[in-house]
Amino acid sequence: EDQVTQSPEALRLQEGESSSLNCSYTVSGLRGLFWYRQDPGKGPEFLFTLYSAGEEKEKERLKATLTKKESFLHITAPKPEDSATYLCAVQAWNRDDKIIFGKGTRLHILP
Amino acid sequence: DGGITQSPKYLFRKEGQNVTLSCEQNLNHDAMYWYRQDPGQGLRLIYYSQIVNDFQKGDIAEGYSVSREKKESFPLTVTSAQKNPTAFYLCASSKPDRLTAFFGQGTRLTVV
């Protein structure tokens, strides 16, 4: 069964303290892995799509990487406005376009 | 502006009543999705549609129904058979390559 597990569930950092969020996945043939940011009461905002192991993408203070079993979202020198829930999702080949989400990591950046 | 519009943002209903949540997109996307989000549960797939007049059940379809009569619209009906309907409902659509879903702003349904 396709599965996505995110860790930690919650993370508190001081402003400027870099860290990484983890997304472990089990799928039979990865078509794409996605990262989203979600603010309270809002819909998820798309950040990145990664397609193959070794791929990396960056946006401002965020950098996403992908291996054959997991993805990391690295946050460099975070600011309070980076506080949000970060969601990881995967789509597998031959799964009729289903996108499966992890439970997310709640990130809180203290000023 | 192109995007996905969900309405209403907040919805209150009495127990036992059916309610329909609206989702409209003007992105010319083929695939559309409905997810339910509960605290600590992440997003769970209710129904999805790859093309007009066709849709498939997701992981938690019981107590829900959908239709896809137009490419732009994918309404979700929460029926009285859904035992715990109070939740945050999210609609999404994805590009023609069917990768990368974009989300609406959600509808928070409260059943009292």
Coordinates of N, CA and C in Angstrom, one line a residue:
Chain A
E1 N 0.8 -1.2 0.0 CA 0.0 0.0 0.0 C 0.9 1.3 0.0
D2 N 0.5 2.2 -0.8 CA 1.3 3.5 -0.9 C 1.1 4.2 0.4
Q3 N 2.2 4.8 0.9 CA 2.2 5.4 2.2 C 3.2 6.6 2.3
V4 N 2.8 7.6 3.0 CA 3.7 8.8 3.2 C 3.7 9.1 4.7
T5 N 4.9 9.2 5.2 CA 5.1 9.5 6.7 C 6.0 10.7 6.8
Q6 N 5.5 11.7 7.6 CA 6.3 12.9 7.8 C 6.7 13.0 9.2
S7 N 8.0 13.5 9.4 CA 8.5 13.7 10.8 C 9.4 14.9 10.8
P8 N 9.4 15.6 12.0 CA 8.6 15.4 13.1 C 7.2 15.9 12.9
E9 N 6.3 15.6 13.8 CA 4.9 16.1 13.7 C 4.9 17.6 13.9
A10 N 5.8 18.1 14.8 CA 5.8 19.5 15.1 C 7.3 19.9 15.4
L11 N 7.6 21.1 15.1 CA 9.0 21.6 15.2 C 9.0 23.1 15.6
R12 N 9.7 23.4 16.7 CA 9.9 24.8 17.1 C 11.3 25.2 16.9
L13 N 11.6 26.3 16.2 CA 12.9 26.7 16.0 C 13.0 28.2 16.3
Q14 N 14.2 28.6 16.7 CA 14.5 30.0 16.8 C 14.7 30.6 15.4
E15 N 14.4 31.9 15.3 CA 14.6 32.6 14.0 C 16.1 32.4 13.7
G16 N 16.4 32.0 12.4 CA 17.8 31.8 12.0 C 18.3 30.4 12.2
E17 N 17.6 29.6 12.9 CA 18.1 28.2 13.2 C 17.6 27.3 12.1
S18 N 18.6 26.9 11.3 CA 18.2 26.0 10.2 C 17.9 24.6 10.6
S19 N 17.1 23.9 9.8 CA 16.7 22.5 10.1 C 16.1 21.8 8.9
S20 N 15.7 20.6 9.1 CA 15.1 19.8 7.9 C 13.9 19.1 8.4
L21 N 12.9 19.0 7.5 CA 11.7 18.2 7.7 C 11.9 16.9 6.8
N22 N 11.4 15.8 7.3 CA 11.5 14.6 6.6 C 10.2 14.0 6.0
C23 N 10.2 13.4 4.9 CA 9.1 12.8 4.3 C 9.5 11.4 3.7
S24 N 9.1 10.4 4.4 CA 9.4 9.0 3.9 C 8.2 8.5 3.2
Y25 N 8.5 7.8 2.1 CA 7.4 7.3 1.2 C 7.6 5.9 0.8
T26 N 6.5 5.2 0.6 CA 6.5 3.8 0.1 C 5.5 3.8 -1.1
V27 N 6.0 3.7 -2.3 CA 5.1 3.7 -3.4 C 5.7 2.7 -4.4
S28 N 4.9 2.1 -5.2 CA 5.4 1.2 -6.3 C 5.5 2.0 -7.5
G29 N 6.6 2.7 -7.7 CA 6.8 3.5 -8.8 C 6.5 4.9 -8.6
L30 N 7.4 5.8 -8.2 CA 7.1 7.2 -7.9 C 7.0 8.0 -9.2
R31 N 5.9 8.6 -9.3 CA 5.7 9.5 -10.5 C 6.1 10.9 -10.1
G32 N 5.8 11.3 -8.9 CA 6.1 12.7 -8.4 C 5.9 12.8 -6.9
L33 N 6.8 13.6 -6.3 CA 6.7 13.9 -4.9 C 6.5 15.4 -4.8
F34 N 5.5 15.9 -3.9 CA 5.2 17.3 -3.9 C 5.3 17.8 -2.4
W35 N 5.7 19.0 -2.3 CA 5.7 19.7 -1.1 C 4.7 20.9 -1.1
Y36 N 4.0 21.1 -0.1 CA 3.0 22.2 0.0 C 3.2 22.9 1.4
R37 N 2.9 24.2 1.4 CA 2.8 24.9 2.7 C 1.3 25.2 2.9
Q38 N 0.9 25.1 4.2 CA -0.5 25.4 4.5 C -0.5 26.3 5.8
D39 N -1.2 27.4 5.6 CA -1.4 28.3 6.7 C -2.7 28.0 7.4
P40 N -2.9 28.3 8.6 CA -4.2 27.9 9.3 C -5.4 28.4 8.6
G41 N -6.4 27.6 8.4 CA -7.6 28.0 7.8 C -7.6 28.2 6.3
K42 N -6.4 27.9 5.7 CA -6.3 28.1 4.2 C -6.0 26.8 3.5
G43 N -6.1 26.9 2.2 CA -5.8 25.7 1.3 C -4.3 25.6 1.2
P44 N -3.8 24.4 0.9 CA -2.3 24.3 0.7 C -1.8 25.0 -0.5
E45 N -0.6 25.6 -0.3 CA 0.0 26.4 -1.4 C 1.2 25.5 -1.9
F46 N 1.2 25.3 -3.2 CA 2.2 24.5 -3.9 C 3.6 25.1 -3.7
L47 N 4.6 24.2 -3.4 CA 6.0 24.7 -3.3 C 6.8 24.0 -4.4
F48 N 6.9 22.7 -4.4 CA 7.8 22.0 -5.3 C 7.2 20.7 -5.8
T49 N 7.7 20.2 -7.0 CA 7.5 18.9 -7.4 C 8.9 18.3 -7.7
L50 N 9.1 17.1 -7.2 CA 10.4 16.4 -7.5 C 10.0 15.1 -8.2
Y51 N 10.8 14.7 -9.2 CA 10.4 13.6 -10.0 C 11.3 12.3 -9.9
S52 N 12.6 12.6 -9.6 CA 13.5 11.4 -9.5 C 14.6 11.7 -8.5
A53 N 15.2 10.5 -8.0 CA 16.2 10.6 -7.0 C 17.4 11.4 -7.4
G54 N 17.8 12.3 -6.5 CA 19.0 13.2 -6.8 C 18.5 14.6 -7.2
E55 N 17.3 14.7 -7.4 CA 16.8 16.0 -7.9 C 16.7 17.0 -6.7
E56 N 16.9 18.2 -6.9 CA 16.8 19.3 -5.8 C 16.1 20.5 -6.4
K57 N 15.3 21.2 -5.6 CA 14.7 22.4 -6.0 C 14.8 23.4 -4.9
E58 N 14.9 24.7 -5.2 CA 15.0 25.7 -4.2 C 14.0 26.9 -4.4
K59 N 13.6 27.5 -3.3 CA 12.8 28.6 -3.4 C 13.0 29.4 -2.1
E60 N 13.6 30.6 -2.3 CA 14.0 31.4 -1.1 C 14.7 30.6 -0.1
R61 N 14.2 30.5 1.1 CA 14.9 29.8 2.2 C 14.7 28.3 2.2
L62 N 13.9 27.8 1.3 CA 13.5 26.4 1.2 C 14.3 25.6 0.1
K63 N 14.7 24.4 0.4 CA 15.3 23.6 -0.5 C 14.8 22.1 -0.3
A64 N 14.3 21.5 -1.4 CA 13.7 20.2 -1.3 C 14.7 19.2 -2.1
T65 N 14.9 18.1 -1.5 CA 15.7 17.1 -2.1 C 15.0 15.7 -2.1
L66 N 15.4 14.8 -2.9 CA 14.7 13.5 -3.1 C 15.7 12.4 -3.2
T67 N 15.4 11.3 -2.4 CA 16.2 10.0 -2.6 C 15.1 9.0 -3.0
K68 N 15.6 7.7 -3.1 CA 14.6 6.7 -3.5 C 13.6 6.3 -2.4
K69 N 13.9 6.8 -1.2 CA 13.0 6.4 -0.1 C 12.4 7.6 0.7
E70 N 13.0 8.8 0.5 CA 12.6 9.9 1.3 C 12.9 11.2 0.6
S71 N 12.3 12.3 1.2 CA 12.5 13.6 0.7 C 12.8 14.5 2.0
F72 N 13.6 15.5 1.8 CA 13.9 16.4 2.9 C 13.5 17.8 2.4
L73 N 12.9 18.6 3.3 CA 12.7 20.0 3.1 C 13.6 20.8 4.0
H74 N 14.7 21.4 3.5 CA 15.6 22.1 4.3 C 15.2 23.5 4.4
I75 N 15.2 24.1 5.6 CA 14.9 25.5 5.8 C 16.1 26.2 6.4
T76 N 16.6 27.1 5.6 CA 17.8 27.8 6.0 C 17.5 29.2 6.6
A77 N 18.0 29.4 7.8 CA 17.8 30.7 8.4 C 16.4 31.2 8.4
P78 N 15.5 30.4 9.0 CA 14.0 30.7 8.9 C 13.7 32.0 9.6
K79 N 12.5 32.5 9.1 CA 12.0 33.7 9.7 C 10.6 33.3 10.2
P80 N 10.1 34.2 11.1 CA 8.7 33.9 11.7 C 7.7 33.6 10.6
E81 N 7.7 34.3 9.5 CA 6.7 34.1 8.5 C 6.8 32.8 7.8
D82 N 7.8 32.0 8.1 CA 7.9 30.6 7.6 C 7.1 29.6 8.4
S83 N 6.6 30.1 9.5 CA 5.7 29.3 10.4 C 4.5 28.8 9.6
A84 N 4.3 27.5 9.5 CA 3.1 27.0 8.8 C 3.2 25.4 9.0
T85 N 2.2 24.8 8.4 CA 2.3 23.3 8.3 C 2.8 23.0 6.9
Y86 N 3.8 22.1 6.8 CA 4.3 21.7 5.6 C 3.9 20.3 5.3
L87 N 3.3 20.1 4.1 CA 2.7 18.8 3.7 C 3.5 18.2 2.6
C88 N 3.7 16.9 2.6 CA 4.3 16.1 1.6 C 3.3 15.2 1.0
A89 N 3.4 15.0 -0.3 CA 2.4 14.1 -1.0 C 3.1 13.4 -2.1
V90 N 2.6 12.2 -2.5 CA 3.2 11.5 -3.6 C 2.1 11.0 -4.6
Q91 N 2.5 10.8 -5.8 CA 1.7 10.2 -6.8 C 2.5 9.1 -7.5
A92 N 1.8 8.0 -7.6 CA 2.5 6.8 -8.2 C 2.0 6.5 -9.6
W93 N 2.8 5.8 -10.4 CA 2.4 5.4 -11.7 C 1.3 4.3 -11.5
N94 N 0.4 4.3 -12.4 CA -0.7 3.3 -12.4 C -1.6 3.4 -11.2
R95 N -1.8 4.5 -10.7 CA -2.7 4.7 -9.5 C -3.8 5.7 -9.9
D96 N -4.1 5.8 -11.2 CA -5.3 6.7 -11.6 C -5.2 8.1 -11.1
D97 N -4.0 8.7 -11.1 CA -3.8 10.1 -10.7 C -4.1 10.4 -9.2
K98 N -4.2 9.4 -8.4 CA -4.4 9.6 -6.9 C -3.2 10.3 -6.4
I99 N -3.4 11.3 -5.5 CA -2.3 11.9 -4.8 C -2.5 11.6 -3.3
I100 N -1.5 11.1 -2.7 CA -1.6 10.7 -1.3 C -0.7 11.6 -0.4
F101 N -1.3 12.1 0.7 CA -0.7 13.1 1.5 C -0.2 12.5 2.8
G102 N 0.9 13.0 3.4 CA 1.3 12.7 4.7 C 0.5 13.6 5.7
K103 N 0.7 13.5 7.0 CA -0.1 14.2 8.0 C 0.5 15.6 8.2
G104 N 1.7 15.9 7.7 CA 2.3 17.2 7.8 C 3.2 17.4 9.0
T105 N 4.0 18.5 8.9 CA 4.8 18.9 10.0 C 4.5 20.3 10.3
R106 N 4.1 20.6 11.6 CA 3.8 22.0 12.0 C 5.1 22.6 12.4
L107 N 5.4 23.7 11.7 CA 6.7 24.4 12.0 C 6.4 25.7 12.6
H108 N 7.0 26.0 13.7 CA 6.8 27.3 14.4 C 8.2 28.0 14.6
I109 N 8.4 29.2 14.0 CA 9.6 29.9 14.1 C 9.4 31.0 15.1
L110 N 10.2 31.0 16.2 CA 10.1 32.0 17.3 C 11.0 33.2 16.9
P111 N 10.5 34.4 17.1 CA 11.3 35.6 16.8 C 12.4 35.8 17.9
Chain B
D1 N -8.3 36.5 -13.1 CA -7.3 35.6 -12.5 C -7.7 34.1 -12.6
G2 N -6.8 33.2 -13.0 CA -7.1 31.8 -12.9 C -7.0 31.3 -11.5
G3 N -7.9 30.3 -11.2 CA -7.8 29.7 -9.9 C -8.9 28.8 -9.6
I4 N -8.9 28.3 -8.4 CA -10.0 27.4 -7.9 C -10.8 28.1 -6.8
T5 N -12.1 28.1 -7.0 CA -12.9 28.8 -6.1 C -13.8 27.8 -5.4
Q6 N -13.8 27.9 -4.1 CA -14.7 27.0 -3.2 C -15.6 28.0 -2.5
S7 N -16.9 27.5 -2.5 CA -17.9 28.3 -1.7 C -18.9 27.4 -1.1
P8 N -19.4 27.9 0.1 CA -19.0 29.0 0.8 C -17.7 28.7 1.6
K9 N -17.2 29.7 2.3 CA -16.0 29.5 3.1 C -16.4 28.8 4.4
Y10 N -17.6 29.2 5.0 CA -18.1 28.6 6.2 C -19.5 28.1 5.9
L11 N -19.9 26.9 6.5 CA -21.2 26.4 6.2 C -21.6 25.7 7.5
F12 N -22.9 26.0 7.9 CA -23.4 25.4 9.1 C -24.7 24.6 8.7
R13 N -24.8 23.4 9.1 CA -26.0 22.6 8.8 C -26.5 21.8 10.0
K14 N -27.7 21.5 10.0 CA -28.3 20.7 11.1 C -28.0 19.2 10.7
E15 N -27.9 18.4 11.8 CA -27.7 17.0 11.6 C -28.8 16.4 10.8
G16 N -28.5 15.5 9.8 CA -29.5 14.9 9.1 C -29.8 15.6 7.7
Q17 N -29.3 16.7 7.5 CA -29.5 17.4 6.3 C -28.3 17.2 5.3
N18 N -28.7 17.0 4.0 CA -27.6 17.0 3.0 C -27.2 18.4 2.7
V19 N -25.9 18.5 2.3 CA -25.4 19.8 2.0 C -24.4 19.7 0.8
T20 N -24.4 20.7 -0.1 CA -23.5 20.6 -1.3 C -22.5 21.7 -1.2
L21 N -21.2 21.3 -1.4 CA -20.1 22.2 -1.4 C -19.7 22.5 -2.9
S22 N -19.5 23.8 -3.2 CA -19.2 24.1 -4.6 C -17.7 24.2 -4.8
C23 N -17.2 23.7 -6.0 CA -15.8 23.9 -6.4 C -15.8 24.2 -7.9
E24 N -15.3 25.4 -8.3 CA -15.2 25.8 -9.7 C -13.7 26.1 -10.0
Q25 N -13.3 25.7 -11.2 CA -11.9 26.1 -11.6 C -11.9 26.6 -13.0
N26 N -11.1 27.6 -13.3 CA -11.0 28.2 -14.6 C -9.6 28.0 -15.2
L27 N -8.9 27.0 -14.8 CA -7.6 26.7 -15.1 C -7.5 25.7 -16.3
N28 N -8.6 25.3 -16.8 CA -8.7 24.3 -17.9 C -8.0 22.9 -17.5
H29 N -8.1 22.6 -16.2 CA -7.5 21.4 -15.7 C -8.5 20.2 -15.9
D30 N -8.0 19.1 -16.3 CA -8.9 17.9 -16.5 C -9.2 17.2 -15.1
A31 N -8.2 17.0 -14.3 CA -8.5 16.3 -13.0 C -8.8 17.2 -11.9
M32 N -9.8 16.7 -11.1 CA -10.2 17.5 -9.9 C -10.4 16.5 -8.7
Y33 N -10.2 17.0 -7.5 CA -10.1 16.2 -6.3 C -10.9 16.8 -5.2
W34 N -11.4 16.0 -4.3 CA -12.0 16.5 -3.0 C -11.2 15.8 -1.9
Y35 N -10.8 16.6 -0.9 CA -10.1 16.0 0.2 C -10.8 16.5 1.5
R36 N -10.7 15.8 2.5 CA -11.2 16.2 3.8 C -10.0 16.3 4.8
Q37 N -10.0 17.3 5.6 CA -8.9 17.5 6.5 C -9.4 17.7 7.9
D38 N -9.0 16.8 8.8 CA -9.3 16.8 10.2 C -8.0 17.1 11.0
P39 N -8.1 17.7 12.2 CA -6.9 18.0 13.0 C -6.1 16.7 13.2
G40 N -4.8 16.7 12.9 CA -3.9 15.6 13.1 C -4.0 14.5 12.1
Q41 N -4.9 14.6 11.1 CA -5.2 13.5 10.2 C -4.6 13.7 8.8
G42 N -4.1 14.9 8.5 CA -3.7 15.2 7.2 C -4.8 15.3 6.2
L43 N -4.5 15.2 4.9 CA -5.6 15.2 3.9 C -6.0 13.8 3.5
R44 N -7.3 13.5 3.5 CA -7.7 12.2 3.1 C -8.6 12.4 1.8
L45 N -8.4 11.6 0.8 CA -9.1 11.7 -0.5 C -10.5 11.1 -0.4
I46 N -11.5 11.9 -0.8 CA -12.9 11.5 -0.8 C -13.2 11.0 -2.2
Y47 N -13.1 11.8 -3.2 CA -13.4 11.5 -4.6 C -12.5 12.2 -5.5
Y48 N -12.3 11.7 -6.7 CA -11.5 12.4 -7.7 C -12.1 12.1 -9.1
S49 N -11.8 13.0 -10.0 CA -12.3 12.9 -11.4 C -11.2 13.2 -12.3
Q50 N -11.0 12.3 -13.3 CA -10.0 12.6 -14.3 C -10.5 13.2 -15.5
I51 N -11.8 13.1 -15.7 CA -12.4 13.7 -16.9 C -13.9 13.9 -16.7
V52 N -14.5 14.7 -17.5 CA -16.0 15.0 -17.4 C -16.8 13.7 -17.5
N53 N -17.8 13.6 -16.6 CA -18.7 12.5 -16.6 C -18.1 11.2 -16.1
D54 N -17.0 11.3 -15.4 CA -16.3 10.2 -14.8 C -15.7 10.6 -13.5
F55 N -15.8 9.7 -12.5 CA -15.2 10.0 -11.2 C -15.0 8.6 -10.4
Q56 N -14.0 8.7 -9.5 CA -13.7 7.5 -8.8 C -13.7 7.7 -7.3
K57 N -14.0 6.7 -6.5 CA -14.0 6.8 -5.0 C -12.5 6.9 -4.5
G58 N -12.4 7.7 -3.5 CA -11.1 7.8 -2.8 C -11.1 6.9 -1.6
D59 N -10.4 7.2 -0.6 CA -10.2 6.4 0.6 C -11.4 6.5 1.5
I60 N -12.1 7.6 1.5 CA -13.2 7.8 2.5 C -14.5 8.3 1.8
A61 N -14.9 7.6 0.8 CA -16.1 8.0 0.0 C -17.4 7.8 0.6
E62 N -17.5 7.0 1.6 CA -18.8 6.7 2.2 C -19.5 7.9 2.8
G63 N -20.8 8.1 2.4 CA -21.5 9.3 2.9 C -21.3 10.5 2.1
Y64 N -20.6 10.4 1.0 CA -20.4 11.5 0.1 C -20.8 11.2 -1.3
S65 N -21.2 12.2 -2.1 CA -21.4 11.9 -3.6 C -20.9 13.1 -4.3
V66 N -20.6 12.9 -5.6 CA -20.1 14.0 -6.5 C -20.7 13.9 -7.9
S67 N -20.5 14.9 -8.7 CA -20.9 14.9 -10.1 C -19.8 15.6 -10.8
R68 N -19.7 15.3 -12.1 CA -18.7 16.1 -13.0 C -19.4 16.3 -14.3
E69 N -20.4 17.2 -14.4 CA -21.1 17.4 -15.6 C -20.4 18.4 -16.5
K70 N -19.5 19.2 -15.9 CA -18.7 20.2 -16.6 C -17.3 20.1 -16.2
K71 N -16.4 20.5 -17.1 CA -15.0 20.4 -16.8 C -14.6 21.4 -15.7
E72 N -15.3 22.5 -15.6 CA -15.0 23.5 -14.6 C -15.5 23.2 -13.2
S73 N -16.4 22.3 -13.1 CA -17.2 22.2 -11.8 C -17.2 20.8 -11.2
F74 N -17.0 20.7 -9.9 CA -16.9 19.3 -9.3 C -17.5 19.5 -7.9
P75 N -18.9 19.6 -7.8 CA -19.5 19.7 -6.5 C -19.5 18.5 -5.7
L76 N -19.4 18.7 -4.4 CA -19.4 17.6 -3.4 C -20.7 17.7 -2.5
T77 N -21.4 16.6 -2.4 CA -22.6 16.5 -1.5 C -22.2 15.7 -0.3
V78 N -22.4 16.3 0.8 CA -22.2 15.6 2.1 C -23.6 15.1 2.5
T79 N -23.8 13.8 2.5 CA -25.2 13.3 2.8 C -25.4 13.0 4.3
S80 N -26.6 12.8 4.7 CA -26.9 12.5 6.1 C -26.3 11.1 6.5
A81 N -25.8 10.3 5.5 CA -25.2 9.1 5.9 C -23.7 9.2 6.4
Q82 N -23.2 10.4 6.2 CA -21.8 10.7 6.7 C -21.9 10.9 8.2
K83 N -21.2 10.0 8.9 CA -21.4 10.0 10.4 C -20.7 11.2 11.1
N84 N -19.6 11.7 10.6 CA -18.9 12.8 11.2 C -18.5 13.8 10.1
P85 N -19.5 14.6 9.7 CA -19.3 15.5 8.6 C -18.5 16.8 8.9
T86 N -18.5 17.1 10.2 CA -17.8 18.4 10.5 C -16.3 18.2 10.2
A87 N -15.8 19.1 9.3 CA -14.4 19.0 8.9 C -14.1 20.2 8.0
F88 N -12.9 20.3 7.5 CA -12.4 21.3 6.6 C -12.3 20.5 5.2
Y89 N -13.0 21.0 4.2 CA -13.0 20.3 2.9 C -12.3 21.1 1.9
L90 N -11.4 20.4 1.2 CA -10.5 21.1 0.2 C -10.7 20.5 -1.2
C91 N -10.8 21.4 -2.2 CA -11.0 21.0 -3.6 C -9.7 21.3 -4.3
A92 N -9.2 20.5 -5.2 CA -8.0 20.7 -5.9 C -8.2 20.3 -7.4
S93 N -7.4 20.8 -8.3 CA -7.3 20.4 -9.7 C -5.9 20.3 -10.1
S94 N -5.6 19.5 -11.1 CA -4.2 19.4 -11.6 C -4.1 19.6 -13.1
K95 N -2.9 20.0 -13.5 CA -2.6 20.3 -14.8 C -2.8 19.2 -15.8
P96 N -2.8 19.4 -17.1 CA -3.0 18.3 -18.0 C -2.0 17.2 -17.9
D97 N -0.8 17.4 -17.4 CA 0.1 16.3 -17.2 C -0.3 15.5 -15.9
R98 N -1.3 16.0 -15.2 CA -1.9 15.3 -14.1 C -0.9 15.2 -12.9
L99 N 0.1 16.0 -12.9 CA 1.0 16.2 -11.8 C 0.7 17.6 -11.2
T100 N 1.0 17.7 -9.9 CA 0.9 19.0 -9.2 C -0.5 19.5 -9.1
A101 N -1.1 19.2 -8.0 CA -2.5 19.7 -7.7 C -2.4 21.1 -7.1
F102 N -3.4 21.9 -7.5 CA -3.5 23.3 -6.9 C -4.8 23.3 -6.1
F103 N -4.8 24.0 -5.0 CA -6.0 23.9 -4.1 C -6.8 25.2 -4.0
G104 N -8.0 25.0 -3.7 CA -8.9 26.2 -3.3 C -8.6 26.5 -1.9
Q105 N -9.4 27.5 -1.4 CA -9.2 28.0 0.0 C -10.0 27.2 1.0
G106 N -10.8 26.2 0.6 CA -11.4 25.4 1.5 C -12.8 25.8 2.0
T107 N -13.6 24.9 2.4 CA -14.9 25.2 3.1 C -14.9 24.5 4.4
R108 N -15.2 25.2 5.4 CA -15.3 24.6 6.8 C -16.7 24.3 7.1
L109 N -17.1 23.0 7.2 CA -18.4 22.6 7.4 C -18.6 22.2 8.9
T110 N -19.6 22.8 9.5 CA -19.9 22.5 10.9 C -21.4 22.0 10.9
V111 N -21.5 20.8 11.4 CA -22.9 20.2 11.6 C -23.2 20.1 13.0
V112 N -24.4 20.7 13.3 CA -24.8 20.8 14.7 C -26.1 20.0 15.0

